[in-house]
Each structure stands twice: as structure tokens, then as C-alpha cells.
Tab-separated table of C-alpha atoms in Angstrom:
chain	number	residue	atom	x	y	z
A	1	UNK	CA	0.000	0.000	0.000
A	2	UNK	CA	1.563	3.433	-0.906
A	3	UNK	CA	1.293	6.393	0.676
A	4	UNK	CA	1.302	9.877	-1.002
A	5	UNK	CA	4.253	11.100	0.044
A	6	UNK	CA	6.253	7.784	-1.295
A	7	UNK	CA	6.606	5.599	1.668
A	8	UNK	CA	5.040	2.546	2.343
A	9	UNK	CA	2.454	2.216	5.263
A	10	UNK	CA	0.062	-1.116	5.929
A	11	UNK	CA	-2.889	-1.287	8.450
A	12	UNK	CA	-0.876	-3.198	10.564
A	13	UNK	CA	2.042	-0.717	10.674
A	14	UNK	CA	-0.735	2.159	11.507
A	15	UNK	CA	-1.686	-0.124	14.430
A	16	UNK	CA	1.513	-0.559	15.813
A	17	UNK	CA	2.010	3.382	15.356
A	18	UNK	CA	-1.504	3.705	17.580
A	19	UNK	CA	-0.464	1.351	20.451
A	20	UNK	CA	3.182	3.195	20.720
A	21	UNK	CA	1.843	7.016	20.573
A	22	UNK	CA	-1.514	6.191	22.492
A	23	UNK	CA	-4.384	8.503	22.098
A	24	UNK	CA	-3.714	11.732	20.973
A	25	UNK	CA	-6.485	14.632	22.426
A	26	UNK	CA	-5.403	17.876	20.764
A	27	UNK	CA	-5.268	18.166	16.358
A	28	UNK	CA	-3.761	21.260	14.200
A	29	UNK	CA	-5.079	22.154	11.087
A	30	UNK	CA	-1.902	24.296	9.734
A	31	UNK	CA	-3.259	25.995	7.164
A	32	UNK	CA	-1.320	28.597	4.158
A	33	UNK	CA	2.715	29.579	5.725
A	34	UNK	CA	2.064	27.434	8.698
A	35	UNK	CA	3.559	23.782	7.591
A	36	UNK	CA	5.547	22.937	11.174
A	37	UNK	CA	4.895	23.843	14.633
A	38	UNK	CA	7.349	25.258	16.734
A	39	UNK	CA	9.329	23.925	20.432
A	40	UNK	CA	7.404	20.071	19.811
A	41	UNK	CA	9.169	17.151	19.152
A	42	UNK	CA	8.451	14.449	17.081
A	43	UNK	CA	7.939	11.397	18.078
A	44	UNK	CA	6.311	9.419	14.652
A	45	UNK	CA	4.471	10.656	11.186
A	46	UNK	CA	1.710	8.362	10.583
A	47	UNK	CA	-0.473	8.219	7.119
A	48	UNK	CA	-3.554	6.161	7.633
A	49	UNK	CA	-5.215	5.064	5.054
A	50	UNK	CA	-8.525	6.121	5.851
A	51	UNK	CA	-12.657	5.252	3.613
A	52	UNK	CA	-12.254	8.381	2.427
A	53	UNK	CA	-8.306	8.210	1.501
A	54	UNK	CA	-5.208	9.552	2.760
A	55	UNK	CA	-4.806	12.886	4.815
A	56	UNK	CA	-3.165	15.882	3.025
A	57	UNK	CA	-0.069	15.248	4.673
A	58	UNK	CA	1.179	12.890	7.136
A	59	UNK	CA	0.395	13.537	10.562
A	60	UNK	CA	3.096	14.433	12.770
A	61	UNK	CA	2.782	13.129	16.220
A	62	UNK	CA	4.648	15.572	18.385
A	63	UNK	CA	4.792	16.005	21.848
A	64	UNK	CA	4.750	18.933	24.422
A	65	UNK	CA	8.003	19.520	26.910
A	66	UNK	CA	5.095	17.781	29.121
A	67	UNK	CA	5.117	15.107	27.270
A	68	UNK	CA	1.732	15.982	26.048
A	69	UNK	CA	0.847	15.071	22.603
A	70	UNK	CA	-0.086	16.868	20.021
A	71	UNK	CA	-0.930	16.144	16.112
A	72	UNK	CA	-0.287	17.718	13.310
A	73	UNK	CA	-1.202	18.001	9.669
A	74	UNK	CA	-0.808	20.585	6.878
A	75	UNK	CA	-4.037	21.586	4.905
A	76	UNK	CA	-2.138	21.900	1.459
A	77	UNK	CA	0.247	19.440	1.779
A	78	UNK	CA	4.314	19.684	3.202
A	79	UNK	CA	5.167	21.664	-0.091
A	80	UNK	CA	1.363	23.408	-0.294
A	81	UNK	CA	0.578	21.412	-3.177
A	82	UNK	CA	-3.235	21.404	-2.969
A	83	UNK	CA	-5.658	23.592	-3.937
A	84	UNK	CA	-8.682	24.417	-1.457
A	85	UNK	CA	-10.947	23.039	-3.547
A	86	UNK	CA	-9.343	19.311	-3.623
A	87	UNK	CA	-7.937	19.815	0.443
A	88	UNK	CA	-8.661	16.027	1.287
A	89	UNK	CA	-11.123	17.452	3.812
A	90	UNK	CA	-12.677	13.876	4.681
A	91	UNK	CA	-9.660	11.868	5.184
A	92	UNK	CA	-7.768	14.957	7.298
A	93	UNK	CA	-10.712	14.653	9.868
A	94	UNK	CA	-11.276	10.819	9.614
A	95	UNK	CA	-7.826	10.412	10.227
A	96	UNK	CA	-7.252	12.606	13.390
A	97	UNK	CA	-10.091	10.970	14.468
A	98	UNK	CA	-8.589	7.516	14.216
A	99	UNK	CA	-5.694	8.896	16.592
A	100	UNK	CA	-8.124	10.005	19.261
A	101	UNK	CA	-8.674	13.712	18.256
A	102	UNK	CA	-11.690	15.427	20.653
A	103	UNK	CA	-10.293	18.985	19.274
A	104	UNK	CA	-9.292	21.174	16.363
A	105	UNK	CA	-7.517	23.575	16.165
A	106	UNK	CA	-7.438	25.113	12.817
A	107	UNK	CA	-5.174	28.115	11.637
A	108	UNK	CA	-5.973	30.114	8.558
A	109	UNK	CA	-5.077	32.753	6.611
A	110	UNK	CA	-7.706	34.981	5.967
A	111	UNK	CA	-8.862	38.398	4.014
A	112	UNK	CA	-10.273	40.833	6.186
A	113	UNK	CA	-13.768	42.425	5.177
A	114	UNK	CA	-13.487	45.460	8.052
A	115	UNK	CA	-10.863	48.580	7.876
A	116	UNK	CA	-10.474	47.459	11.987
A	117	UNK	CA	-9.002	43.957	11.227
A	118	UNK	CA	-5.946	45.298	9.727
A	119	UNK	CA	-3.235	42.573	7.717
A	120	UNK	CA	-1.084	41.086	10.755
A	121	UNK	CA	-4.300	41.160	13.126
A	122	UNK	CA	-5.669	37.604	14.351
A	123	UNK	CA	-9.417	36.791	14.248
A	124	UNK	CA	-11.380	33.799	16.059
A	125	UNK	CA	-14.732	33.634	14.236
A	126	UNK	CA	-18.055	31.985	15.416
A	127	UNK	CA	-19.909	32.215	12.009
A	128	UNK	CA	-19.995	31.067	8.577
A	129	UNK	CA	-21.086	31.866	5.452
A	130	UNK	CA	-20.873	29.481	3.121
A	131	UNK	CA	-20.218	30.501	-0.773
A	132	UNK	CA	-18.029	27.315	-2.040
A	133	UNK	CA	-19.677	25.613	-5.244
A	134	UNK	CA	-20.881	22.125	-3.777
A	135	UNK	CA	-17.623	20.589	-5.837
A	136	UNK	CA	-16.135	19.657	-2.197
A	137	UNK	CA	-17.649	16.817	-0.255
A	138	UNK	CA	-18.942	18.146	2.921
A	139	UNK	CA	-20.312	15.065	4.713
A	140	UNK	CA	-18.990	11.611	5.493
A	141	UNK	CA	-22.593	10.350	5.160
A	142	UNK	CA	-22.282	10.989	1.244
A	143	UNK	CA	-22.538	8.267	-1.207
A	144	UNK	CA	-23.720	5.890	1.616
A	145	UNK	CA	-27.514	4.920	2.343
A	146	UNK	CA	-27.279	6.508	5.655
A	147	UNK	CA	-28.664	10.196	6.348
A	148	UNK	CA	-27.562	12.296	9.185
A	149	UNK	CA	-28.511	16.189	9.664
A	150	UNK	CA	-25.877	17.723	11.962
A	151	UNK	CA	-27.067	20.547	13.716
A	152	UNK	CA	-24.997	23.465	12.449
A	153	UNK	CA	-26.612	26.884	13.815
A	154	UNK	CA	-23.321	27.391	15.615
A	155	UNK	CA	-20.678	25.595	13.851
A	156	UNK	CA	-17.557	25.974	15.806
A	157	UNK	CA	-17.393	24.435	19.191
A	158	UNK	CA	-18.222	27.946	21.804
A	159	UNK	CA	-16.859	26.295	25.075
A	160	UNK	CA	-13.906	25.598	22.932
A	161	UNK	CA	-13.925	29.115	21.139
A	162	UNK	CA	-14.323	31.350	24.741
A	163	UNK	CA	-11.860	29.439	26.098
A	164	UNK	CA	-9.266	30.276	23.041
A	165	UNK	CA	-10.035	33.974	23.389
A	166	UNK	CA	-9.156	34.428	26.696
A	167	UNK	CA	-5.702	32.151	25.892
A	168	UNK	CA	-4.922	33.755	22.771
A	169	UNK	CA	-5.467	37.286	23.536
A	170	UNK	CA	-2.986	36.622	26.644
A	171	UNK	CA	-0.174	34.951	24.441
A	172	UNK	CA	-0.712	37.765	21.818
A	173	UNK	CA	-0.114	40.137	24.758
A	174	UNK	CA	2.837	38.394	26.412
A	175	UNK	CA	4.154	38.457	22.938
A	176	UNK	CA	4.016	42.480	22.739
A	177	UNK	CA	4.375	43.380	19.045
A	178	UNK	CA	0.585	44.807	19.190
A	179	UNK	CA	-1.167	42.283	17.297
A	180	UNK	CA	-5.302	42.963	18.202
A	181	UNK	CA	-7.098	39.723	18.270
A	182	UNK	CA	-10.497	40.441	17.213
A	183	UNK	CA	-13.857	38.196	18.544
A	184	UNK	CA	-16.805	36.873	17.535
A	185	UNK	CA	-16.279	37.429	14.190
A	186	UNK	CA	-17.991	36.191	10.895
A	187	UNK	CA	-16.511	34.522	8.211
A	188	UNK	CA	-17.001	33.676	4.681
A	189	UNK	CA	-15.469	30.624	2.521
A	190	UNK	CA	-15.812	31.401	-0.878
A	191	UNK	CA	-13.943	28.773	-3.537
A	192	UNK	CA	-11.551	29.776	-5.324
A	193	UNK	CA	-8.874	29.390	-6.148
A	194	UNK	CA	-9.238	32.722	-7.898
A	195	UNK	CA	-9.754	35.897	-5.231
A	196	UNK	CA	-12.717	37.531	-4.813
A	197	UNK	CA	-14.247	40.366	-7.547
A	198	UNK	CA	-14.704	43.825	-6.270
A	199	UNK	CA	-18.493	43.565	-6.450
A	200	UNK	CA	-18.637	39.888	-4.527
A	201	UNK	CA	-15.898	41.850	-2.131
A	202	UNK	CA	-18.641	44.720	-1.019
A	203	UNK	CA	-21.498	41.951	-1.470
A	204	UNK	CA	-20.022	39.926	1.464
A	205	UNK	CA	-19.252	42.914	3.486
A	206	UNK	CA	-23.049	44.019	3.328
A	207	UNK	CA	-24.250	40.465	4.523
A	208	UNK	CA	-22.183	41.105	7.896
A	209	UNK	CA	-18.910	38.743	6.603
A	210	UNK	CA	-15.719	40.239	8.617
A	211	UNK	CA	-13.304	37.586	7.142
A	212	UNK	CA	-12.938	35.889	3.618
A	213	UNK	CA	-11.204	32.567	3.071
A	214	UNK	CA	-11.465	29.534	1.193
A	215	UNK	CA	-10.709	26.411	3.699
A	216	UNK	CA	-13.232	26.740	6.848
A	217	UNK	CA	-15.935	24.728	4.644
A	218	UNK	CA	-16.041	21.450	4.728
A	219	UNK	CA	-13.566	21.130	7.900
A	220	UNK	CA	-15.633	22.530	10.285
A	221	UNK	CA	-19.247	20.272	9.249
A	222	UNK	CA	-17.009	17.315	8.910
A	223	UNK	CA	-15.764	18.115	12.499
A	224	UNK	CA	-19.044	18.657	14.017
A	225	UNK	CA	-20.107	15.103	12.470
A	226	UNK	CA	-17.077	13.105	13.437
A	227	UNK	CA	-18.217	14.604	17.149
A	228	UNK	CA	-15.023	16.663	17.291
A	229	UNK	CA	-14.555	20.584	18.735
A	230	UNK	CA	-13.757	22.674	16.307
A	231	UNK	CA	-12.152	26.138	16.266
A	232	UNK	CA	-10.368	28.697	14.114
A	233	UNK	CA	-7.589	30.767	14.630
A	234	UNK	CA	-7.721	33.044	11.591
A	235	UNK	CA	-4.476	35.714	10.370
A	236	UNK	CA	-5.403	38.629	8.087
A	237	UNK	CA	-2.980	38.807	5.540
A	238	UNK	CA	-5.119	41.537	3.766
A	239	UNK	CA	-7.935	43.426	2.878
A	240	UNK	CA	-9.493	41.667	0.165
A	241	UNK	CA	-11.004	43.446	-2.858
A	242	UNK	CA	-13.785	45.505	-1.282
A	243	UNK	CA	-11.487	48.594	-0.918
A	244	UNK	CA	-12.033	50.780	-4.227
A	245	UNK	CA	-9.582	53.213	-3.017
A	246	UNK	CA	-6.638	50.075	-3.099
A	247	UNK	CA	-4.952	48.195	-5.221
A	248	UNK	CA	-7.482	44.568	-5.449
A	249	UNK	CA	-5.492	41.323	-3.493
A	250	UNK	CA	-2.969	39.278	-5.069
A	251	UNK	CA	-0.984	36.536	-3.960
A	252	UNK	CA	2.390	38.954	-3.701
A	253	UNK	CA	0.724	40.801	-0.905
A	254	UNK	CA	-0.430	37.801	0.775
A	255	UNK	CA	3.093	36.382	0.713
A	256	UNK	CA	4.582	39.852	2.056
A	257	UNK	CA	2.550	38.859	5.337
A	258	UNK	CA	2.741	35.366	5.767
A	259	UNK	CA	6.248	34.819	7.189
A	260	UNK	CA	4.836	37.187	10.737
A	261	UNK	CA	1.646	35.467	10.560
A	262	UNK	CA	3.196	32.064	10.342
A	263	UNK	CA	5.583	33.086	13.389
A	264	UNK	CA	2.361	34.740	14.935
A	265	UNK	CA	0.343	31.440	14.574
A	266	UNK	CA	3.619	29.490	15.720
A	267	UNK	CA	3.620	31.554	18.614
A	268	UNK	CA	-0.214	31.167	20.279
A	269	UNK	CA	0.296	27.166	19.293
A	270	UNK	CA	3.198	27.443	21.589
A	271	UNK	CA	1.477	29.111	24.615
A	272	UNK	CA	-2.251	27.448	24.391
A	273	UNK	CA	-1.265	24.026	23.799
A	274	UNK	CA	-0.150	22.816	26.969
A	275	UNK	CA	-3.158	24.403	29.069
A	276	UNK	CA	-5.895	23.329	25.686
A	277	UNK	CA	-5.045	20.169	26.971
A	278	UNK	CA	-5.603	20.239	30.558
A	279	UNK	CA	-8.733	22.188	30.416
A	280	UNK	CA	-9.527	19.289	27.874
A	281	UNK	CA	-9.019	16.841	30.368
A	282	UNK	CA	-10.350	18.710	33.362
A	283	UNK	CA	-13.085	20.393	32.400
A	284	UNK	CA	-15.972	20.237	30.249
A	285	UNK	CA	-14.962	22.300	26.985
A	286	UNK	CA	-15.362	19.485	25.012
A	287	UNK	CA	-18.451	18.272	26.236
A	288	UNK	CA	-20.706	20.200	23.288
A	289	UNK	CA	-19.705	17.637	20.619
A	290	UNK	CA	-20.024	14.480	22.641
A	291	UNK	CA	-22.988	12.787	21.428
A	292	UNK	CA	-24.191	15.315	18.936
A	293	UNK	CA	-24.926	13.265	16.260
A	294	UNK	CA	-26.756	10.369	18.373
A	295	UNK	CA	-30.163	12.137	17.347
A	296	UNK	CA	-28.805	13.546	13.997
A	297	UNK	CA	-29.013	10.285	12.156
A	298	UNK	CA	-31.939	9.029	10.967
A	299	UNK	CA	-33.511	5.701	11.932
A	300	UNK	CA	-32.967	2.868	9.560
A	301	UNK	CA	-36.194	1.322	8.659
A	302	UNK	CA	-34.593	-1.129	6.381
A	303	UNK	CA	-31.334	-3.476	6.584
A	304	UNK	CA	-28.092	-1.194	6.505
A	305	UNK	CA	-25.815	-1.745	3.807
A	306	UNK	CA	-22.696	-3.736	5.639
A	307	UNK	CA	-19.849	-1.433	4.065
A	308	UNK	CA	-21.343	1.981	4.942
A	309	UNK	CA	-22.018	0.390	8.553
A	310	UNK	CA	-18.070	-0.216	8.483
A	311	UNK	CA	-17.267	3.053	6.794
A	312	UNK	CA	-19.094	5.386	9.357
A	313	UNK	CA	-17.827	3.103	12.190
A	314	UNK	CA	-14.438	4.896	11.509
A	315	UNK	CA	-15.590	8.084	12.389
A	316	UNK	CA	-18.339	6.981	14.993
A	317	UNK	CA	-17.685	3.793	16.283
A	318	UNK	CA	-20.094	4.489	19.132
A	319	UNK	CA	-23.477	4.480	16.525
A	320	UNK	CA	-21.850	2.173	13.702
A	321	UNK	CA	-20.659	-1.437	14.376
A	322	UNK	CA	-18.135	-2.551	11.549
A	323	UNK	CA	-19.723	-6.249	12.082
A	324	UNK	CA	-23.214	-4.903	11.902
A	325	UNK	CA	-26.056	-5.063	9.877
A	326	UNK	CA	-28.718	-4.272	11.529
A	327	UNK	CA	-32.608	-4.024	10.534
């Protein structure tokens, strides 16, 4: 079995991976600049092979000076090699999830939609709009004979998002280069890979959007049905197109601010980490998710088809018995 970065990685190899690393609590999402984490050390990459394929990189399985453990995966691949539109969405989730993952962390860069949120500034948003194309699959219930409605009204995980504004506004302070983080924000993936025209640019500012990307959607509704918390950390790296007054975004000027977002991003990782963790394991941020989707999927009144019973038991092993087929 080949893996897509070369190597060579069976089921059985995956397994002995699991049973040396253990459960891991805590998943990154790096996203555009922000391919390796900072003052971790690694302790394996893993590539599972998961239904819906192989993640977009392989995870690294790093650990904290604590020992804690932490994985890691880059949204575009180790040399940014995918396109938002074909991110491996499915298999990124499915495959944290195999390794224990209760939380996401996700960083992104992002256009800012408000003069305020100035390129540099960091953003934690609680909405979405959603403007991608339907080209990206957004459920793991697709192509099976299984249907599951998530609920979505608030679709990042708020126990996990209030606790990340408190952490992140005191690492961005500790650091003291000035960098505002701005709350409750609203943000919407559009998709791409092309930027946004003026006229979409002021459209999306006048339905309340503060932030513009292209990779929230379908990570955070694949999160919320795998049963994981979900969050965003998002960096401005401009202003989008919406300002008539300024030149319209291109990728030079996102580049120009990547670099001290990356280091930014590298940064809060560094300082929330540890205590994400423990306030994981000691308290009850994490408890939203937890048997969301028991009521989301809808009773079978006929016999379920044996391989999307086994499928779906990958993701949620607690409603989905890979040996049954039940009536």
C-alpha cells in the first residue's frame, strides 16, 4: 500500500504506530505559511489510510516539553501542493479521528472584510457563510444509504472558542508586538482558487462577513459530524477586494505577510497548547460535541448496507458497528 508522500504504510504498521503514541487529544489544522509547529518534538508521522483516503499530509505526532501530545497536519500538503478546492477534507478529519482527536484547532489565513481587522491582526470567528460551489464533499454520510442532519446553527465548538479567546489574547499580549485579536467574528469561505471580484468583495461585506477565506468549509461540518470541537484561529494577511480606493489582493501581498503570521500562529500554538489540553481533560470544553450526532441520524427502517455500517464506524464507532447489519 503506498502512501502519497512515497513511503510505504500497511494497516498493521498504523496499528503498531496507535499502540506506541496512544491517544492523541489535541489536532492542528496548519493551514497557508504554517507547515511545522514550533518547540514540539516528534515522536512518529503516521499516514492512515482512511474510507475516504489519505490525509493531506502525514500527521506528525509531536509532543509537548510535558510530554503531552499533540498532532499535526498541513491543509495543502508539506510543499502546499493542494488547492482548497481538492484539500482532502474527509480523510484529514477521519484520520485525526482515528488517533483520538476530541479537538481542532485550525489556523488560517484569511482576508479581512473590516478597515479594523488590519493585515497582521488575528481573528477567532463563530460564524460562517458558506459561498463554495458544492464541488467539495462536505459530509462523510455521502454516497452511503445513511442520512444524518448535523445541527450546524453554531458551527464551531463555543466552550472551545471562549476558552481560546481568553488564551490567545494573553499569548498575543505576552508576545508584545501589538497584534489585536479580534472576537466573535464572521466569516465567509468562498472557492476559489481565484480571489474575490470587487463587487462579490462589497457583497459579502453588506451580509455582515468580517473575514474571507477559502478552507473553513467542509472542515468545520465534517468536524461537528465526526463529534469533534472545532475552532479557528484566523491571520489577516489583507484586505481583500472591497477597498475601491486600493490596489485589489494578489498573492504577492499575501506572501509579504505570511512569514509574521506564520511566526504569529507558531507563537499562540506554543502558549495554548499545553493548558488546551488540561482544560480538555479537566473540564468540560469538550463536552458540546459528545454525542451530537446520536439524534442527527436518521432511523434505519430497512437493513443497513454492511460497508457503509463499516465506513461510518471509523468516524463513529459508538453508533456504527463494523460487524453490523442491523434491521
Amino acid at each position: 500500500m503506498s502512501t502519497n508522500d512515497g513511503t510505504s504504510l500497511n494497516f498493521s504498521r498504523f496499528t503498531r504506530a496507535l499502540l506506541k503514541i496512544g491517544s492523541v487529544l489535541i489536532g492542528v489544522i496548519g493551514g497557508t505559511g504554517l507547515y511545522h509547529l514550533d518547540n514540539l518534538t516528534l515522536i512518529e508521522a503516521v499516514n492512515p489510510s482512511t474510507p475516504w483516503g489519505y490525509p493531506s499530509s502525514p500527521i506528525n505526532i509531536c509532543t509537548l516539553k510535558s510530554g503531552t501530545k499533540v498532532a499535526f497536519v498541513a491543509r495543502h500538503g508539506k510543499h502546499h501542493d493542494i488547492s482548497p478546492s481538492t484539500v482532502p477534507s474527509r480523510a484529514n478529519i477521519a484520520a485525526l479521528k482515528s488517533l483520538g482527536v476530541r479537538a481542532i484547532i485550525a489556523f488560517s489565513s484569511v482576508g479581512s472584510l473590516r478597515e479594523e481587522i488590519v493585515p497582521g491582526h488575528v481573528a477567532i470567528p463563530t460564524q460562517i457563510i458558506d459561498r463554495t460551489k458544492g464541488v467539495r464533499p462536505a459530509s462523510f454520510f455521502d454516497g452511503t444509504r445513511v442520512v444524518a442532519h448535523a445541527a450546524f446553527g453554531d458551527p464551531f465548538g463555543m466552550k472551545l472558542v471562549q476558552w481560546l479567546e481568553a488564551e490567545v489574547e494573553k499569548a498575543l499580549r505576552q508576545q508584545g508586538n501589538g497584534v489585536v485579536l479580534h472576537k466573535d467574528k464572521c466569516i465567509i469561505c468562498m472557492e476559489g482558487p481565484q480571489f474575490s471580484t470587487r463587487a462579490e468583495s462589497v457583497m459579502y461585506r453588506s451580509w455582515g462577513a468580517d473575514l474571507i477565506n477559502m478552507s473553513v468549509l467542509p472542515e468545520a461540518k465534517l468536524a461537528r459530524e465526526a463529534e469533534i470541537s472545532y475552532a479557528m484561529i484566523a491571520s489577516a494577511t489583507d484586505y481583500d477586494s472591497w477597498r475601491s480606493h486600493s490596489e485589489a489582493v494578489t498573492t504577492t501581498q499575501v506572501i509579504e505577510t505570511l512569514k509574521a503570521n506564520a511566526d504569529i500562529a507558531r507563537h499562540i500554538a506554543a502558549s495554548v497548547l499545553e493548558d488546551l489540553h488540561l482544560a480538555a481533560v479537566q473540564g468540560d470544553i469538550l463536552s458540546e460535541e459528545k454525542g451530537s450526532m446520536k439524534y442527527s441520524i436518521m432511523p434505519s427502517h430497512g437493513e443497513r448496507n454492511e460497508e457503509d455500517v463499516k465506513k461510518l464506524a471509523y468516524i463513529l464507532p459508538e453508533y456504527f458497528s463494523p460487524n453490523e447489519v442491523a434491521n
